[in-house]
PDB file of C-alpha atoms in Angstrom:
ATOM      1  CA  MET P   1       0.819 -31.067 -12.885  1.00  0.00           C
ATOM      2  CA  LYS P   2       2.481 -32.193  -9.673  1.00  0.00           C
ATOM      3  CA  ALA P   3       3.105 -29.731  -6.854  1.00  0.00           C
ATOM      4  CA  ASP P   4       6.869 -30.193  -7.149  1.00  0.00           C
ATOM      5  CA  GLU P   5       6.665 -29.193 -10.824  1.00  0.00           C
ATOM      6  CA  MET P   6       4.729 -25.975 -10.209  1.00  0.00           C
ATOM      7  CA  ASP P   7       6.297 -22.590 -10.813  1.00  0.00           C
ATOM      8  CA  TRP P   8       5.636 -21.251  -7.329  1.00  0.00           C
ATOM      9  CA  ASN P   9       7.244 -17.913  -8.076  1.00  0.00           C
ATOM     10  CA  ARG P  10       4.853 -17.302 -10.963  1.00  0.00           C
ATOM     11  CA  THR P  11       1.933 -18.478  -8.848  1.00  0.00           C
ATOM     12  CA  LEU P  12       2.766 -16.023  -6.047  1.00  0.00           C
ATOM     13  CA  ARG P  13       3.207 -13.127  -8.474  1.00  0.00           C
ATOM     14  CA  GLU P  14      -0.055 -13.966 -10.216  1.00  0.00           C
ATOM     15  CA  GLN P  15      -1.872 -13.872  -6.878  1.00  0.00           C
ATOM     16  CA  TRP P  16      -1.235 -10.122  -6.746  1.00  0.00           C
ATOM     17  CA  GLU P  17      -1.092  -9.374 -10.484  1.00  0.00           C
ATOM     18  CA  PHE P  18      -4.552 -10.839 -11.109  1.00  0.00           C
ATOM     19  CA  HIS P  19      -6.059  -8.803  -8.268  1.00  0.00           C
ATOM     20  CA  TRP P  20      -4.294  -5.635  -9.428  1.00  0.00           C
ATOM     21  CA  ASN P  21      -5.186  -6.036 -13.107  1.00  0.00           C
ATOM     22  CA  HIS P  22      -8.779  -7.193 -12.673  1.00  0.00           C
ATOM     23  CA  GLN P  23      -9.980  -5.540  -9.484  1.00  0.00           C
ATOM     24  CA  ILE P  24      -7.840  -2.686  -8.194  1.00  0.00           C
ATOM     25  CA  ARG P  25      -6.130  -0.765 -11.025  1.00  0.00           C
ATOM     26  CA  ALA P  26      -9.346   0.322 -12.762  1.00  0.00           C
ATOM     27  CA  ARG P  27     -10.900   1.258  -9.413  1.00  0.00           C
ATOM     28  CA  LEU P  28      -8.050   3.714  -8.752  1.00  0.00           C
ATOM     29  CA  GLU P  29      -8.345   5.483 -12.119  1.00  0.00           C
ATOM     30  CA  GLY P  30      -9.611   9.024 -11.850  1.00  0.00           C
ATOM     31  CA  LEU P  31      -8.827   9.368  -8.139  1.00  0.00           C
ATOM     32  CA  THR P  32      -9.262  13.068  -7.417  1.00  0.00           C
ATOM     33  CA  ASP P  33      -7.315  15.233  -5.016  1.00  0.00           C
ATOM     34  CA  ASP P  34     -10.559  15.775  -3.075  1.00  0.00           C
ATOM     35  CA  GLU P  35     -11.028  12.028  -2.596  1.00  0.00           C
ATOM     36  CA  TYR P  36      -7.342  11.613  -1.767  1.00  0.00           C
ATOM     37  CA  VAL P  37      -7.561  13.694   1.410  1.00  0.00           C
ATOM     38  CA  TRP P  38     -11.287  13.396   2.194  1.00  0.00           C
ATOM     39  CA  SER P  39     -12.358  12.026   5.571  1.00  0.00           C
ATOM     40  CA  PRO P  40     -15.888  11.096   6.604  1.00  0.00           C
ATOM     41  CA  VAL P  41     -14.929  11.569  10.280  1.00  0.00           C
ATOM     42  CA  PRO P  42     -13.109  14.290  12.228  1.00  0.00           C
ATOM     43  CA  ASP P  43      -9.480  13.923  13.301  1.00  0.00           C
ATOM     44  CA  ALA P  44      -8.560  11.275  10.734  1.00  0.00           C
ATOM     45  CA  TRP P  45      -4.901  10.653  10.040  1.00  0.00           C
ATOM     46  CA  SER P  46      -3.814  11.794   6.598  1.00  0.00           C
ATOM     47  CA  VAL P  47      -0.977  13.188   4.513  1.00  0.00           C
ATOM     48  CA  ARG P  48      -0.822  16.949   5.066  1.00  0.00           C
ATOM     49  CA  PRO P  49       1.294  19.969   4.200  1.00  0.00           C
ATOM     50  CA  ARG P  50       4.230  20.190   6.594  1.00  0.00           C
ATOM     51  CA  SER P  51       3.432  21.831   9.956  1.00  0.00           C
ATOM     52  CA  THR P  52      -0.361  21.631   9.530  1.00  0.00           C
ATOM     53  CA  SER P  53      -0.958  18.362  11.396  1.00  0.00           C
ATOM     54  CA  THR P  54      -1.936  17.975  15.025  1.00  0.00           C
ATOM     55  CA  ALA P  55      -0.866  14.298  15.147  1.00  0.00           C
ATOM     56  CA  PRO P  56       1.803  13.472  17.745  1.00  0.00           C
ATOM     57  CA  VAL P  57       4.199  12.413  14.963  1.00  0.00           C
ATOM     58  CA  GLN P  58       4.431  13.966  11.491  1.00  0.00           C
ATOM     59  CA  ALA P  59       6.861  11.914   9.420  1.00  0.00           C
ATOM     60  CA  GLY P  60       8.267  12.759   6.019  1.00  0.00           C
ATOM     61  CA  ALA P  61      11.144  14.520   4.319  1.00  0.00           C
ATOM     62  CA  GLY P  62       9.353  16.756   1.825  1.00  0.00           C
ATOM     63  CA  ASP P  63       6.586  19.319   1.767  1.00  0.00           C
ATOM     64  CA  PHE P  64       4.037  16.781   3.068  1.00  0.00           C
ATOM     65  CA  THR P  65       4.029  14.572   6.147  1.00  0.00           C
ATOM     66  CA  ILE P  66       2.065  11.523   7.240  1.00  0.00           C
ATOM     67  CA  ASP P  67       0.334  11.384  10.636  1.00  0.00           C
ATOM     68  CA  PHE P  68       1.445   8.859  13.276  1.00  0.00           C
ATOM     69  CA  ALA P  69       1.728   8.287  17.007  1.00  0.00           C
ATOM     70  CA  PHE P  70       3.907   5.959  19.086  1.00  0.00           C
ATOM     71  CA  PRO P  71       2.426   4.031  20.668  1.00  0.00           C
ATOM     72  CA  GLN P  72      -0.603   3.966  18.416  1.00  0.00           C
ATOM     73  CA  PRO P  73      -3.800   5.187  20.085  1.00  0.00           C
ATOM     74  CA  ASP P  74      -6.527   2.721  20.968  1.00  0.00           C
ATOM     75  CA  PRO P  75      -8.704   2.782  19.015  1.00  0.00           C
ATOM     76  CA  GLU P  76      -6.487   3.650  16.078  1.00  0.00           C
ATOM     77  CA  PRO P  77      -7.580   6.777  14.202  1.00  0.00           C
ATOM     78  CA  PHE P  78      -9.504   6.527  10.966  1.00  0.00           C
ATOM     79  CA  THR P  79      -7.205   7.052   7.965  1.00  0.00           C
ATOM     80  CA  THR P  80      -7.774   8.776   4.626  1.00  0.00           C
ATOM     81  CA  ILE P  81      -6.958   7.422   1.180  1.00  0.00           C
ATOM     82  CA  ALA P  82      -3.814   9.576   1.272  1.00  0.00           C
ATOM     83  CA  TRP P  83      -2.686   7.927   4.521  1.00  0.00           C
ATOM     84  CA  ARG P  84      -3.507   4.418   3.308  1.00  0.00           C
ATOM     85  CA  LEU P  85      -1.645   4.941   0.038  1.00  0.00           C
ATOM     86  CA  GLY P  86       1.302   6.415   1.958  1.00  0.00           C
ATOM     87  CA  HIS P  87       1.376   3.341   4.182  1.00  0.00           C
ATOM     88  CA  VAL P  88       1.256   0.958   1.218  1.00  0.00           C
ATOM     89  CA  ILE P  89       3.823   2.881  -0.820  1.00  0.00           C
ATOM     90  CA  VAL P  90       6.349   3.286   1.991  1.00  0.00           C
ATOM     91  CA  GLY P  91       5.750   0.746   4.768  1.00  0.00           C
ATOM     92  CA  VAL P  92       4.518  -2.147   2.671  1.00  0.00           C
ATOM     93  CA  LEU P  93       6.499  -1.726  -0.562  1.00  0.00           C
ATOM     94  CA  ALA P  94       9.374   0.786  -0.599  1.00  0.00           C
ATOM     95  CA  ALA P  95      10.911  -0.331   2.711  1.00  0.00           C
ATOM     96  CA  ARG P  96      10.764  -3.978   1.569  1.00  0.00           C
ATOM     97  CA  ASN P  97      12.110  -3.100  -1.888  1.00  0.00           C
ATOM     98  CA  ALA P  98      15.068  -1.436  -0.162  1.00  0.00           C
ATOM     99  CA  ALA P  99      15.593  -4.255   2.322  1.00  0.00           C
ATOM    100  CA  HIS P 100      15.410  -7.124  -0.165  1.00  0.00           C
ATOM    101  CA  PHE P 101      15.781  -5.901  -3.739  1.00  0.00           C
ATOM    102  CA  GLY P 102      18.453  -3.200  -3.744  1.00  0.00           C
ATOM    103  CA  ALA P 103      16.116  -0.213  -4.070  1.00  0.00           C
ATOM    104  CA  PRO P 104      17.048   3.088  -2.382  1.00  0.00           C
ATOM    105  CA  ALA P 105      16.586   3.234   1.386  1.00  0.00           C
ATOM    106  CA  ALA P 106      13.031   4.159   2.384  1.00  0.00           C
ATOM    107  CA  SER P 107      11.308   4.859   5.675  1.00  0.00           C
ATOM    108  CA  TYR P 108       8.292   6.786   6.908  1.00  0.00           C
ATOM    109  CA  GLU P 109      10.659   9.499   8.140  1.00  0.00           C
ATOM    110  CA  SER P 110      12.675   9.872   4.917  1.00  0.00           C
ATOM    111  CA  TRP P 111       9.903   9.568   2.326  1.00  0.00           C
ATOM    112  CA  GLU P 112       8.651  12.503   0.257  1.00  0.00           C
ATOM    113  CA  TYR P 113       4.894  11.967   0.460  1.00  0.00           C
ATOM    114  CA  ALA P 114       2.629  12.907  -2.394  1.00  0.00           C
ATOM    115  CA  GLY P 115       0.465  15.975  -1.922  1.00  0.00           C
ATOM    116  CA  ASP P 116      -1.885  14.942  -4.709  1.00  0.00           C
ATOM    117  CA  ALA P 117      -3.576  11.791  -5.969  1.00  0.00           C
ATOM    118  CA  ALA P 118      -1.781  11.507  -9.322  1.00  0.00           C
ATOM    119  CA  THR P 119       1.671  11.633  -7.707  1.00  0.00           C
ATOM    120  CA  ALA P 120       0.658   9.059  -5.093  1.00  0.00           C
ATOM    121  CA  LEU P 121      -0.617   6.685  -7.787  1.00  0.00           C
ATOM    122  CA  ASP P 122       2.638   7.134  -9.733  1.00  0.00           C
ATOM    123  CA  GLN P 123       4.607   6.302  -6.580  1.00  0.00           C
ATOM    124  CA  LEU P 124       2.416   3.235  -6.044  1.00  0.00           C
ATOM    125  CA  GLU P 125       2.939   1.960  -9.605  1.00  0.00           C
ATOM    126  CA  THR P 126       6.699   2.512  -9.341  1.00  0.00           C
ATOM    127  CA  GLN P 127       6.991   0.595  -6.071  1.00  0.00           C
ATOM    128  CA  LEU P 128       4.759  -2.208  -7.359  1.00  0.00           C
ATOM    129  CA  ASP P 129       6.973  -2.594 -10.437  1.00  0.00           C
ATOM    130  CA  VAL P 130      10.099  -2.797  -8.255  1.00  0.00           C
ATOM    131  CA  TRP P 131       8.403  -5.322  -5.941  1.00  0.00           C
ATOM    132  CA  LEU P 132       7.264  -7.639  -8.737  1.00  0.00           C
ATOM    133  CA  ALA P 133      10.633  -7.486 -10.501  1.00  0.00           C
ATOM    134  CA  GLY P 134      12.298  -8.325  -7.193  1.00  0.00           C
ATOM    135  CA  VAL P 135       9.996 -11.258  -6.512  1.00  0.00           C
ATOM    136  CA  ARG P 136      10.521 -12.514 -10.079  1.00  0.00           C
ATOM    137  CA  SER P 137      14.302 -12.356  -9.570  1.00  0.00           C
ATOM    138  CA  LEU P 138      14.057 -14.725  -6.595  1.00  0.00           C
ATOM    139  CA  GLY P 139      13.038 -17.679  -8.729  1.00  0.00           C
ATOM    140  CA  ASP P 140      11.755 -20.674  -6.810  1.00  0.00           C
ATOM    141  CA  ALA P 141      14.957 -21.232  -4.827  1.00  0.00           C
ATOM    142  CA  GLY P 142      14.976 -17.662  -3.524  1.00  0.00           C
ATOM    143  CA  LEU P 143      11.482 -18.117  -2.094  1.00  0.00           C
ATOM    144  CA  ARG P 144      12.921 -20.658   0.361  1.00  0.00           C
ATOM    145  CA  VAL P 145      15.710 -18.381   1.651  1.00  0.00           C
ATOM    146  CA  PRO P 146      15.096 -16.860   5.118  1.00  0.00           C
ATOM    147  CA  VAL P 147      14.128 -13.171   5.044  1.00  0.00           C
ATOM    148  CA  GLY P 148      16.843 -12.277   7.537  1.00  0.00           C
ATOM    149  CA  GLU P 149      17.227  -9.661  10.246  1.00  0.00           C
ATOM    150  CA  LYS P 150      15.469  -6.914   8.287  1.00  0.00           C
ATOM    151  CA  GLU P 151      12.116  -8.520   9.101  1.00  0.00           C
ATOM    152  CA  PRO P 152      10.399  -9.314  12.431  1.00  0.00           C
ATOM    153  CA  TYR P 153      10.583 -13.083  11.770  1.00  0.00           C
ATOM    154  CA  PRO P 154      14.096 -13.528  10.329  1.00  0.00           C
ATOM    155  CA  GLU P 155      13.843 -17.304   9.902  1.00  0.00           C
ATOM    156  CA  ALA P 156      10.657 -17.140   7.803  1.00  0.00           C
ATOM    157  CA  PRO P 157      11.172 -17.916   4.117  1.00  0.00           C
ATOM    158  CA  MET P 158      10.820 -15.168   1.501  1.00  0.00           C
ATOM    159  CA  ALA P 159       7.642 -16.901   0.295  1.00  0.00           C
ATOM    160  CA  ASP P 160       6.014 -15.988   3.623  1.00  0.00           C
ATOM    161  CA  LEU P 161       6.999 -12.345   3.137  1.00  0.00           C
ATOM    162  CA  VAL P 162       5.650 -12.332  -0.430  1.00  0.00           C
ATOM    163  CA  LEU P 163       2.321 -13.715   0.773  1.00  0.00           C
ATOM    164  CA  HIS P 164       2.229 -11.183   3.620  1.00  0.00           C
ATOM    165  CA  ILE P 165       2.929  -8.236   1.303  1.00  0.00           C
ATOM    166  CA  HIS P 166       0.257  -9.402  -1.133  1.00  0.00           C
ATOM    167  CA  ARG P 167      -2.279  -9.696   1.699  1.00  0.00           C
ATOM    168  CA  GLU P 168      -1.379  -6.169   2.807  1.00  0.00           C
ATOM    169  CA  LEU P 169      -1.804  -4.837  -0.734  1.00  0.00           C
ATOM    170  CA  ILE P 170      -5.163  -6.549  -1.209  1.00  0.00           C
ATOM    171  CA  HIS P 171      -6.365  -5.429   2.217  1.00  0.00           C
ATOM    172  CA  HIS P 172      -5.352  -1.765   2.115  1.00  0.00           C
ATOM    173  CA  LEU P 173      -6.123  -1.099  -1.535  1.00  0.00           C
ATOM    174  CA  SER P 174      -9.561  -2.640  -1.066  1.00  0.00           C
ATOM    175  CA  GLU P 175     -10.052  -0.146   1.773  1.00  0.00           C
ATOM    176  CA  VAL P 176      -9.107   2.641  -0.644  1.00  0.00           C
ATOM    177  CA  CYS P 177     -11.749   1.389  -3.089  1.00  0.00           C
ATOM    178  CA  LEU P 178     -14.355   1.325  -0.319  1.00  0.00           C
ATOM    179  CA  LEU P 179     -13.492   4.903   0.650  1.00  0.00           C
ATOM    180  CA  ARG P 180     -13.906   5.927  -2.983  1.00  0.00           C
ATOM    181  CA  ASP P 181     -17.362   4.322  -2.974  1.00  0.00           C
ATOM    182  CA  LEU P 182     -18.276   6.107   0.246  1.00  0.00           C
ATOM    183  CA  TYR P 183     -17.039   9.422  -1.150  1.00  0.00           C
ATOM    184  CA  LEU P 184     -19.049   8.937  -4.345  1.00  0.00           C
ATOM    185  CA  HIS P 185     -22.240   8.046  -2.508  1.00  0.00           C
ATOM    186  CA  THR P 186     -22.004  10.834   0.060  1.00  0.00           C
ATOM    187  CA  HIS P 187     -21.032  13.505  -2.460  1.00  0.00           C
ATOM    188  CA  HIS P 188     -23.407  12.366  -5.220  1.00  0.00           C
ATOM    189  CA  ALA P 189     -26.363  13.650  -3.254  1.00  0.00           C
ATOM    190  CA  THR P 190     -24.867  17.136  -2.938  1.00  0.00           C
ATOM    191  CA  ASN P 191     -23.209  17.696  -6.305  1.00  0.00           C
ATOM    192  CA  GLY P 192     -24.527  15.046  -8.688  1.00  0.00           C
ATOM    193  CA  ALA P 193     -21.042  13.589  -9.204  1.00  0.00           C
ATOM    194  CA  THR P 194     -20.694  10.281 -10.980  1.00  0.00           C
ATOM    195  CA  ARG P 195     -17.771   8.049 -11.618  1.00  0.00           C
TER     196      ARG P 195
END
């Protein structure tokens, strides 16, 4: 098959779908509420009940907020699974789904963060479904259209944004899997837990 005959839209979607279906989805099954908020270090950023954080910024519209600071500290704080999922759900997916695919407006400040693992995973699946349907709707021609003023590089084609979002998903969700491994191996010695 020649490059000009390839279905680039399908190829870009499959980049993420393969990773999700064969490496990430199963690794997220059974995520507990303990793992969701667990931190191996003190003062990690997380998602917390409203008014319980000491972070300079506590963003969110519901009963739970996500920790932030502007400008970000150097070094940046360690982040829990809850924080990483919140970042992926809102900053990586929901804000882009709103900006490019007609989904409801979403921002760190307006989001209702999940206080438990099951709700966070449901939010993740929902935003992933919206993202993939939106990418599919672009076809090949839509991948060449500039992303516009809603992104930091407005002249970049949508294909660049799709690749960026997929890198972010692979990166951050792999971190979540690593934290699950660390949790399992540090807690196994004290309570005999297995996964």
